[in-house]
XYZ file of C-alpha atoms in Angstrom:
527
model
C -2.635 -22.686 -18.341
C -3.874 -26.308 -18.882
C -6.306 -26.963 -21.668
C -9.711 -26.191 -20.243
C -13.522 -26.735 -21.265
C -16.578 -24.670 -20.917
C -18.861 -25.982 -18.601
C -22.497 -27.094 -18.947
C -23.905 -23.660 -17.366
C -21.571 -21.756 -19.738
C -23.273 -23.311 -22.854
C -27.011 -23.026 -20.752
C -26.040 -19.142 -21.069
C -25.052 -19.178 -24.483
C -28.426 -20.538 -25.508
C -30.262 -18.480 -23.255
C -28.854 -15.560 -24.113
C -29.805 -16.452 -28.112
C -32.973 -17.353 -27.310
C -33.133 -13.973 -25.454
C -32.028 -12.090 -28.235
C -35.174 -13.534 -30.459
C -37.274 -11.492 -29.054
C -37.608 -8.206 -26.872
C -38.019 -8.209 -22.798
C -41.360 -8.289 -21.576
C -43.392 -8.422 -18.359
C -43.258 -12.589 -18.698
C -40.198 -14.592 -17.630
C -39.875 -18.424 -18.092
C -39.371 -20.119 -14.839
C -36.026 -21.685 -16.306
C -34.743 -18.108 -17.790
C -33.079 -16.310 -15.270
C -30.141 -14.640 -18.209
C -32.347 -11.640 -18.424
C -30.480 -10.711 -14.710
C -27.119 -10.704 -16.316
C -25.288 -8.150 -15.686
C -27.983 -6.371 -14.877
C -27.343 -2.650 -12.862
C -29.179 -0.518 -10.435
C -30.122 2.177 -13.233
C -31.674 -0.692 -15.389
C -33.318 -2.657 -12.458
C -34.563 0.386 -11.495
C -36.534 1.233 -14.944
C -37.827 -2.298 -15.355
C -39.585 -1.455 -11.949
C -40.255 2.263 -12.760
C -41.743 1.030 -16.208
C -44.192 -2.078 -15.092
C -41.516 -4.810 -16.645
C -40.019 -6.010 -13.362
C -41.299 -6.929 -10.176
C -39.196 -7.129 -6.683
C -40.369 -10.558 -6.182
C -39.877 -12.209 -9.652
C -36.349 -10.792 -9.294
C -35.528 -12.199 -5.979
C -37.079 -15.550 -7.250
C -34.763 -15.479 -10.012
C -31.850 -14.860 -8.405
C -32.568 -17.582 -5.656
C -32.833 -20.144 -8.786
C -29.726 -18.882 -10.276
C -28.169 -19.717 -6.760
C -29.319 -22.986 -7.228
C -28.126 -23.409 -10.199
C -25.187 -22.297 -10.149
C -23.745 -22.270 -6.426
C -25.521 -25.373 -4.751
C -25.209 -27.290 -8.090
C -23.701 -27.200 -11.765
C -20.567 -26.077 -11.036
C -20.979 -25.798 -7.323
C -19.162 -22.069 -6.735
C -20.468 -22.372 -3.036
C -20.198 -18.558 -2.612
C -23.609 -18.547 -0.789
C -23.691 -20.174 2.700
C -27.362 -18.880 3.672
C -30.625 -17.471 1.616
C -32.366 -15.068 3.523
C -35.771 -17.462 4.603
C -37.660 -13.966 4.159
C -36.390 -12.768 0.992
C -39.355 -13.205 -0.909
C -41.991 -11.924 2.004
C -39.184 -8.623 2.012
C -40.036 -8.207 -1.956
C -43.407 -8.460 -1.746
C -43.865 -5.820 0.738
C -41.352 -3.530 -0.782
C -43.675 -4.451 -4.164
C -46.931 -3.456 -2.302
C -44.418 -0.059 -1.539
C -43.980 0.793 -5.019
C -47.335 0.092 -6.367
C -48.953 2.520 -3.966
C -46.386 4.981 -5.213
C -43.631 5.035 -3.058
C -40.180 4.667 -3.635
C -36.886 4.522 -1.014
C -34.566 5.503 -3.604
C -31.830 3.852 -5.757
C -31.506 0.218 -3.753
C -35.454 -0.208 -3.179
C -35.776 -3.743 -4.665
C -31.843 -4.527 -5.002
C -31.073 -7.940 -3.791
C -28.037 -7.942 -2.037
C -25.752 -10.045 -0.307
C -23.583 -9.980 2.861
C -20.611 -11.000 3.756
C -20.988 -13.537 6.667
C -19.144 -11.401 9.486
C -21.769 -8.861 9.417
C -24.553 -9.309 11.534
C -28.214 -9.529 10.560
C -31.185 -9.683 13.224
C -33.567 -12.325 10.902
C -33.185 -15.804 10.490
C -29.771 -16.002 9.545
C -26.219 -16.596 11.949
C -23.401 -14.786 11.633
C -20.887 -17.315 11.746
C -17.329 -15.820 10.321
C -17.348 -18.976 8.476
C -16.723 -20.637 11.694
C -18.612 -23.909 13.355
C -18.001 -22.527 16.933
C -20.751 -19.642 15.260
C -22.913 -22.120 13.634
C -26.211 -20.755 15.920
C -25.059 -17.232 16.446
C -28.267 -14.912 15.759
C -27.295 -11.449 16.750
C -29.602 -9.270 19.145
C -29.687 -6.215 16.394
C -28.636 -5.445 12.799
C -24.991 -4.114 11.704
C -24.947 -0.673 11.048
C -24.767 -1.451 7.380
C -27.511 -4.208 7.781
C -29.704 -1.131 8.705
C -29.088 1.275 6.511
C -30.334 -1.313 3.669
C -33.041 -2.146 4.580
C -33.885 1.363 5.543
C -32.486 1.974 1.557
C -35.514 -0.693 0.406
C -32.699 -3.750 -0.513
C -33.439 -6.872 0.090
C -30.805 -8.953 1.614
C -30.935 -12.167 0.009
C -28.295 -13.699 2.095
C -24.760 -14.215 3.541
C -21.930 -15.066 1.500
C -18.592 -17.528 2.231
C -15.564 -16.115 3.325
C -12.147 -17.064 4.341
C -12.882 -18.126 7.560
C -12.433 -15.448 10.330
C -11.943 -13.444 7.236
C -8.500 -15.417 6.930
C -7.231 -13.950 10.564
C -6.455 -17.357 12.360
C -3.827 -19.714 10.054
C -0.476 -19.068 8.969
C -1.630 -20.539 5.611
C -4.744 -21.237 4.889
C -6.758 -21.666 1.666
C -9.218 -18.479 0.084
C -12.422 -19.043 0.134
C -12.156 -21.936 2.935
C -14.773 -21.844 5.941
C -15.981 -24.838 8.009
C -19.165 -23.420 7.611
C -19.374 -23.098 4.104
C -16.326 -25.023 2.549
C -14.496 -23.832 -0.086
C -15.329 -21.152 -2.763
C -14.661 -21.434 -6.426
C -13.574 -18.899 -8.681
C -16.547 -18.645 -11.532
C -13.653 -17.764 -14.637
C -11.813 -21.313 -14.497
C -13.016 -23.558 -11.520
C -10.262 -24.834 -10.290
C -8.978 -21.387 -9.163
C -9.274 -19.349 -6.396
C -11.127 -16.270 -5.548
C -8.938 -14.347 -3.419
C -10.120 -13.605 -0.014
C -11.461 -13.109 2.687
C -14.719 -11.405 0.584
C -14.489 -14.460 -1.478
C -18.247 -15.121 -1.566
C -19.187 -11.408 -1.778
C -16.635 -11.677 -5.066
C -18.176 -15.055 -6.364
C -21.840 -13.953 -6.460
C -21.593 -10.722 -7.789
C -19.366 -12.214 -10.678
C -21.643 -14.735 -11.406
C -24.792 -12.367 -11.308
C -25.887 -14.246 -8.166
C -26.584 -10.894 -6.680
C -27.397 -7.068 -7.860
C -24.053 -6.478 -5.510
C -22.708 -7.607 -2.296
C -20.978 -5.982 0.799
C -17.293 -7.367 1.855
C -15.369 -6.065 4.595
C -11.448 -5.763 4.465
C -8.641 -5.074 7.048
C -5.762 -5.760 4.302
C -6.933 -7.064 0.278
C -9.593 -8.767 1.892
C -12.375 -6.434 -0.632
C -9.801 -5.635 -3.528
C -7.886 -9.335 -4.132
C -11.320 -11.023 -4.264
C -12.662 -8.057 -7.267
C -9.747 -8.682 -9.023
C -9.505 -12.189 -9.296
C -13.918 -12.181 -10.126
C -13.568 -9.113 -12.270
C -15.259 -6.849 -10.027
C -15.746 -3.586 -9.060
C -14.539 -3.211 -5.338
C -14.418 -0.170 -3.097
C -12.135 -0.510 0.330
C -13.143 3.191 2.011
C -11.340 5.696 4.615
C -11.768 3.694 7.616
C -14.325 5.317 9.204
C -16.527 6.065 6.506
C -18.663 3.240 7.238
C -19.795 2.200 10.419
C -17.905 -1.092 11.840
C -20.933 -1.818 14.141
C -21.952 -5.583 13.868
C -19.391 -6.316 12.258
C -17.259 -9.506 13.706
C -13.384 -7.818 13.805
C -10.262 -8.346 13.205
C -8.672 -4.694 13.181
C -10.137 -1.184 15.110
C -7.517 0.910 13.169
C -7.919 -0.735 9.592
C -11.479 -2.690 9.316
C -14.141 -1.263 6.946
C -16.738 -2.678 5.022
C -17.425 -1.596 1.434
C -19.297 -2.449 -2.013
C -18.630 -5.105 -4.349
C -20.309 -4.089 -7.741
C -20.107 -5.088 -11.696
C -19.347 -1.643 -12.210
C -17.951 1.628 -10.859
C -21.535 3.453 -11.149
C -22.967 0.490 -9.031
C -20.638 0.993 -6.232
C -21.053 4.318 -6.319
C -24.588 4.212 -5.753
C -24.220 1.936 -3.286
C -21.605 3.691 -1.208
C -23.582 6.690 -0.553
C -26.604 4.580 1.183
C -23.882 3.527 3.484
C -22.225 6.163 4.968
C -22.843 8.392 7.906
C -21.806 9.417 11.927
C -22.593 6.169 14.386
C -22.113 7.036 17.843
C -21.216 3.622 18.667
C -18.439 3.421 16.196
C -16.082 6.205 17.379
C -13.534 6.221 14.066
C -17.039 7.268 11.962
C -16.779 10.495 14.140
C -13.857 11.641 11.993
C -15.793 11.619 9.089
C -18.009 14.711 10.103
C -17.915 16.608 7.347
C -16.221 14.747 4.996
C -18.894 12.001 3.815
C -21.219 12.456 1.503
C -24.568 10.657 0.535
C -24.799 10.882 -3.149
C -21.101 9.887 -4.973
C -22.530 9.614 -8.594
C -22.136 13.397 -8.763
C -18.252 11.975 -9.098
C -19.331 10.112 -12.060
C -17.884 11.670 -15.229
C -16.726 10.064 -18.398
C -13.880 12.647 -19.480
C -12.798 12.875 -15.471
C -9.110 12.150 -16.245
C -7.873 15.504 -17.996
C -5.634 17.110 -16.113
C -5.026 14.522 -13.474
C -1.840 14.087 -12.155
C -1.324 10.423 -11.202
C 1.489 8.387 -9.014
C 2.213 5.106 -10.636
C 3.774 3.153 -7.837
C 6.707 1.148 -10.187
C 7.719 -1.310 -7.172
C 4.173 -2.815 -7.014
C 4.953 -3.960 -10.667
C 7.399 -7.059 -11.597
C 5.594 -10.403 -10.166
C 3.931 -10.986 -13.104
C 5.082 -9.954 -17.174
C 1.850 -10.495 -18.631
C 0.178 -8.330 -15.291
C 2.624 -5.930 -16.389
C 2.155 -5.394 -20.155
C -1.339 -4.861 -18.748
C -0.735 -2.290 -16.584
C 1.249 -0.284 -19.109
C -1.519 -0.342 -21.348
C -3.837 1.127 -18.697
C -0.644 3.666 -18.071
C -1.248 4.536 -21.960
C -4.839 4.420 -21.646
C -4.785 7.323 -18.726
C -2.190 9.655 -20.521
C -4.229 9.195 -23.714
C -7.067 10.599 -21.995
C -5.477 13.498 -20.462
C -3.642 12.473 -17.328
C -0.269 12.840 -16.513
C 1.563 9.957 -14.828
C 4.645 10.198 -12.176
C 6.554 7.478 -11.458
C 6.236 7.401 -7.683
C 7.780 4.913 -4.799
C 6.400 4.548 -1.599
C 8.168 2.875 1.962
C 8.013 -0.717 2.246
C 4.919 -2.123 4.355
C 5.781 -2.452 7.639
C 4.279 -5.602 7.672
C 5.834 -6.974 10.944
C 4.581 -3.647 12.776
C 0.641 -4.474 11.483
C 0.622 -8.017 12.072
C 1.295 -6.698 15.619
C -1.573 -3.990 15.587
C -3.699 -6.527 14.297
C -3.009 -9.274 16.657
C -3.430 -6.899 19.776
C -6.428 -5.376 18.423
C -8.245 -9.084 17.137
C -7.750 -10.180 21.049
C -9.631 -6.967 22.133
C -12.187 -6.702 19.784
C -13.413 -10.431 19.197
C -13.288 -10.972 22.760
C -15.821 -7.786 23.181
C -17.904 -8.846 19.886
C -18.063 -12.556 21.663
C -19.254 -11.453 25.488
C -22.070 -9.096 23.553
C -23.308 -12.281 21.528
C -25.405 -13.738 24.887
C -25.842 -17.409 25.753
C -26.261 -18.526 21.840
C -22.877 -19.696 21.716
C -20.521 -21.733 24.378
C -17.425 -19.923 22.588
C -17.340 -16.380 24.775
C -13.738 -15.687 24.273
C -10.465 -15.925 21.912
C -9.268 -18.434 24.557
C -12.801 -20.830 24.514
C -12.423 -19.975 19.990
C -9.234 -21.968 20.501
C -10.063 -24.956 22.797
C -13.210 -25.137 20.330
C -10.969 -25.686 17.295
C -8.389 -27.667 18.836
C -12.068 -30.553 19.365
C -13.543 -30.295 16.192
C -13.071 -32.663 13.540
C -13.395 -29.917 10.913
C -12.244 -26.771 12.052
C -8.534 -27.467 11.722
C -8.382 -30.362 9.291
C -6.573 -28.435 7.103
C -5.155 -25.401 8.540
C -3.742 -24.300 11.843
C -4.691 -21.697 14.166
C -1.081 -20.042 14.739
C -2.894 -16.579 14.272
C -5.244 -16.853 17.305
C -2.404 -18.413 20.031
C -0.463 -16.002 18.704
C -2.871 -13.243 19.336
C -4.408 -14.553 22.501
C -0.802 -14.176 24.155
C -0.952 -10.062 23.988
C -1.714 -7.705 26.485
C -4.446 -4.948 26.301
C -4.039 -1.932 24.094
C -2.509 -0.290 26.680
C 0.999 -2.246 26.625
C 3.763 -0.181 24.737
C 4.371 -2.640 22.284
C 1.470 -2.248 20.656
C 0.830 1.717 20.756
C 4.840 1.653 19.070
C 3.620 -0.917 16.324
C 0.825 1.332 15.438
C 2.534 4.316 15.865
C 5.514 3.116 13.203
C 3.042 1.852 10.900
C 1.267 5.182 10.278
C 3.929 6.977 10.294
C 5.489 4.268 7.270
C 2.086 4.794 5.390
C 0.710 7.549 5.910
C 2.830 10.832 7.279
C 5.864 9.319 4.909
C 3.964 7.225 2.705
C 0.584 8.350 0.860
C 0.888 12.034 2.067
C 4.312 12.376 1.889
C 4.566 11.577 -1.890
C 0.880 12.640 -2.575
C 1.794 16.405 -1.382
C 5.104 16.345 -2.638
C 4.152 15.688 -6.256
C 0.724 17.439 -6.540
C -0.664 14.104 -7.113
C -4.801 13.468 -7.366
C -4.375 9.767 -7.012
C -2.342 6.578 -6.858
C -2.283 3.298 -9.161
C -0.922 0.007 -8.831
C -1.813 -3.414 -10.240
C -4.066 -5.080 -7.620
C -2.844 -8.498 -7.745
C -1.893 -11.620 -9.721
C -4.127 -13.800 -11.761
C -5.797 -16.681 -9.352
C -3.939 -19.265 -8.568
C -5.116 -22.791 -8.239
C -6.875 -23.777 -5.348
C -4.348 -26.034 -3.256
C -5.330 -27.486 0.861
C -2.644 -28.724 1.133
C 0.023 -25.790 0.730
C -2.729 -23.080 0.889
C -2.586 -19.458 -0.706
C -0.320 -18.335 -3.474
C -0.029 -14.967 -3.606
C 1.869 -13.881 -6.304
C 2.050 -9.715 -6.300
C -0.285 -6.557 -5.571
C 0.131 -4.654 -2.562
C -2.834 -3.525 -0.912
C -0.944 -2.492 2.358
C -0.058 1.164 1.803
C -3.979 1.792 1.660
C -4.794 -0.678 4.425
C -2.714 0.309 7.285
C -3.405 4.017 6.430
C -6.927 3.466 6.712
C -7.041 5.196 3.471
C -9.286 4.424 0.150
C -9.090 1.990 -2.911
C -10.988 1.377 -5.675
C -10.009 -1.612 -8.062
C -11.271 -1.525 -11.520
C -10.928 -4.646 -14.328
C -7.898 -3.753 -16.377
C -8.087 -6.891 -18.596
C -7.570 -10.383 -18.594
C -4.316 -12.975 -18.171
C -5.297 -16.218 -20.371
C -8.697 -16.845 -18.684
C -8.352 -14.674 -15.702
C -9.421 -11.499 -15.122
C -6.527 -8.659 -13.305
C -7.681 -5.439 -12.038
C -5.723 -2.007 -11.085
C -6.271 -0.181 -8.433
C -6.661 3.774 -7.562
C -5.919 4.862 -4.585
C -5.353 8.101 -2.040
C -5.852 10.024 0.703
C -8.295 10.002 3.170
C -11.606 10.763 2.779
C -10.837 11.162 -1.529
C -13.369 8.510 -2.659
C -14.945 11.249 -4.507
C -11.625 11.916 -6.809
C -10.870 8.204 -6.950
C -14.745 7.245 -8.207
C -13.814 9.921 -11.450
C -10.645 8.475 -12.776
C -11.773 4.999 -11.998
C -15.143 5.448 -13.878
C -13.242 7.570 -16.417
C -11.220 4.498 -16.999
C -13.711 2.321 -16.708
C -16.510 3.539 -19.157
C -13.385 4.138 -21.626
C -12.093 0.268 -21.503
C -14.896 -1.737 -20.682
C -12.711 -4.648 -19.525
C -15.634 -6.574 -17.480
C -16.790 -9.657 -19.377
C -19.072 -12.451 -17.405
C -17.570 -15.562 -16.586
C -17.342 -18.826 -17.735
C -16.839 -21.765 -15.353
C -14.589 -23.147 -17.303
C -13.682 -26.779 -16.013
C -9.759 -27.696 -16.691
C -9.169 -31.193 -17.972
């Protein structure tokens, strides 16, 4: 890596954090000290309130500066496109809540932020990242938008993403919207965060947020933890409502939590879940989700877990490697037993297919339901609007959309045989096939490569991990930090079968609370 200095808001932390350390935390914070919110987690948050030190509002003020500071200026991580205008009237009533004794649970107070291709009914667009969404208020929260502010969060805003969560180019850069521009990774700047989460990733590294929600259809929540060394949960499809949510894929979206830690997301998961009529894959989770998933949380969880190390994900990267091997040490150390696994390659030609069918259907439903706001009411006005803006492709291409807006409905054979081959690749001979046949609780894999540097011209550089197997089976994954590569943080991810977030959140916090690999990052600037 080239030689690389710490930036000015790296050294600001430094000599906050000693100045912190003089003295104990009390009810009064300095308008200019916001490093008390450092990784900060629900449990504590939730005693500083509990106990008289915190209030809702003073912590939503803080984080607002620290978005100031840190994504609209300093090192300019432009993770955040929008603050929520009501933020701070949302904390004060949810303070008035608390002082008259009442509280919604876990996430009353949290601030959190959103991915911007989940809709919010306030004062804030949804835009995808994209200028033909610029003025797009929705009619009616997301499901998940709901069931947060039912929980007592406050959403503090929307975050950046790759633009139509990276579903449009043949390359295209992380991070990049014409919205919001490009996102920087907050470990060395010049780097990228992985996307299409990117912003989700960015601000909960950085401690812009308590946590943020990301959506993904394939890596889109688990390349952007690993590369801000986060926590990230992709769930069963169908665990979470997709309702409000601007899509790419009916058979493999989901949203999930982005978190500092495995507790966190936990926490956060079971506020989310539940049956929505209007989102006909939650129906299949009847009986299968759960509210509360810290129950799963124990330290000593892996003894007597038998776990599939899948060998082929491994090999891009040495240094990835050595890691993972250690975290293969760490795991039998503690009691599990590891099985060198392989599963079938990724059909990947089959889900580009699925995914391109089901994009044309679904965005063209989302964009007919979003009223006279917008002049873009199809895939087919999306592409004329591109092909006239100075912006929109300047850099990248829109391959993804013609490509998609020449399919047929989801009736044509084409498609049905695409999806049909790719679940039978992943799942039937893939994750349950090998699962079943060796008695296995879980599978692990590295989740990706260190970032690589942020380049418009050529675009992404994707370098290893293979989130596939998971994504097309619509089945969970949980990525954990598993160390670091120079100045970049890896992660490794567990994952199974369906509906097995439950056994996944115990070896993953096992792991976690047993390595403590997470460390805050630096914005380091390379000369």
């Amino acid at each position: 890596m080239n030689t690389i200095r710490r930036g000015t808001p790296f050294l600001l932390a430094i000599i906050l954090f000693f100045a912190a350390c003089q003295s104990p935390v009390n009810n009064t914070k300095t308008a200019s000290d916001t490093s008390w919110l450092e990784e900060m987690t629900i449990s504590r948050l939730q005693k500083g309130y509990a106990d008289g030190e915190f209030k809702i509002s003073d912590v939503v003020k803080a984080y607002i500066q620290r978005i100031e500071e840190l994504d609209k200026n300093g090192p300019r991580l432009n993770s955040v496109i929008i603050i929520n205008p009501d933020a701070l009237q949302i904390a004060e009533e949810l303070d008035k809540e608390l002082a008259s004794g009442k509280s919604r649970g876990m996430l009353h107070g949290v601030p959190v932020i959103l991915k911007d291709n989940i809709d919010t009914h306030d004062k804030m667009p949804t835009t995808a990242g994209s200028l033909a969404l610029k003025d797009s208020y929705p009619a009616e929260d997301s499901y998940v938008a709901k069931k947060l502010r039912e929980a007592g969060a406050v959403i503090l805003g929307k975050s950046n993403l790759s633009e139509w969560a990276n579903f449009r180019a043949t390359n295209s850069s992380s991070g990049w919207s014409g919205v919001g521009g490009q996102t920087k990774n907050p470990y060395v700047l010049d780097r990228n965060p992985c996307g299409s989460s990117s912003g989700s990733g960015v601000a909960t590294s950085a401690n812009l947020c308590m946590l943020a929600i990301g959506t993904e259809t394939d890596g889109s929540i688990v390349c952007p933890s690993t590369t801000n060394g986060i926590v990230g949960i992709k769930p069963t499809v169908g665990l979470i409502s997709r309702k409000g949510v601007i899509p790419i894929s009916f058979s493999q979206d989901t949203p999930g939590p982005m978190c500092r830690t495995v507790e966190d997301a936990a926490i956060t998961l079971g506020f989310l879940t539940g049956i929505d009529q209007s989102d006909s894959k939650t129906l299949e989770s009847e009986g299968k989700y759960e509210t509360d998933y810290t129950k799963y949380l124990v330290k000593n969880g892996l003894s007597g877990k038998r776990i599939g190390l899948v060998k082929k994900a491994m090999g891009f990267n040495e240094k990835v490697d050595k890691l993972m091997m250690e975290a293969v040490s760490y795991l039998k150390a503690n009691g599990a037993e590891i099985v060198e696994v392989s599963l079938p390659h990724s059909p990947s030609g089959e889900e580009l297919e699925v995914l391109m069918y089901e994009f044309k259907d679904g965005i063209n439903k989302y964009l007919a339901s979003t009223g006279d706001m917008i002049t873009a009411r199809s895939l087919e006005d999306l592409i004329e609007f591109n092909k006239k803006d100075p912006v929109e492709l300047r850099y990248f291409n829109q391959a993804i959309f013609e490509e998609s807006q020449k399919k047929g409905t989801l009736n044509e054979k084409e498609y049905k045989a695409a999806l049909e081959k790719s679940l039978k690749a992943m799942r039937t001979d893939g994750i349950d096939h090998v699962m079943d046949s060796a008695k296995l609780d879980a599978l692990i894999s590295p989740t990706g490569s260190p970032a690589w540097k942020t380049d418009h011209l050529l675009g992404d550089h994707f370098a290893g991990g293979d989130s596939s197997p998971a994504a097309i089976s619509g089945y969970p994954a949980i990525t954990v930090p598993m160390g670091f590569v120079e100045d970049l943080p890896v992660g490794i991810t567990f994952f199974g079968k369906a509906w097995s977030e439950g056994k996944l959140l115990t070896i993953a916090y096992s792991y976690e609370q047993g390595t403590k690999h997470r460390k805050a990052p630096g914005y380091l600037v390379t000369d």
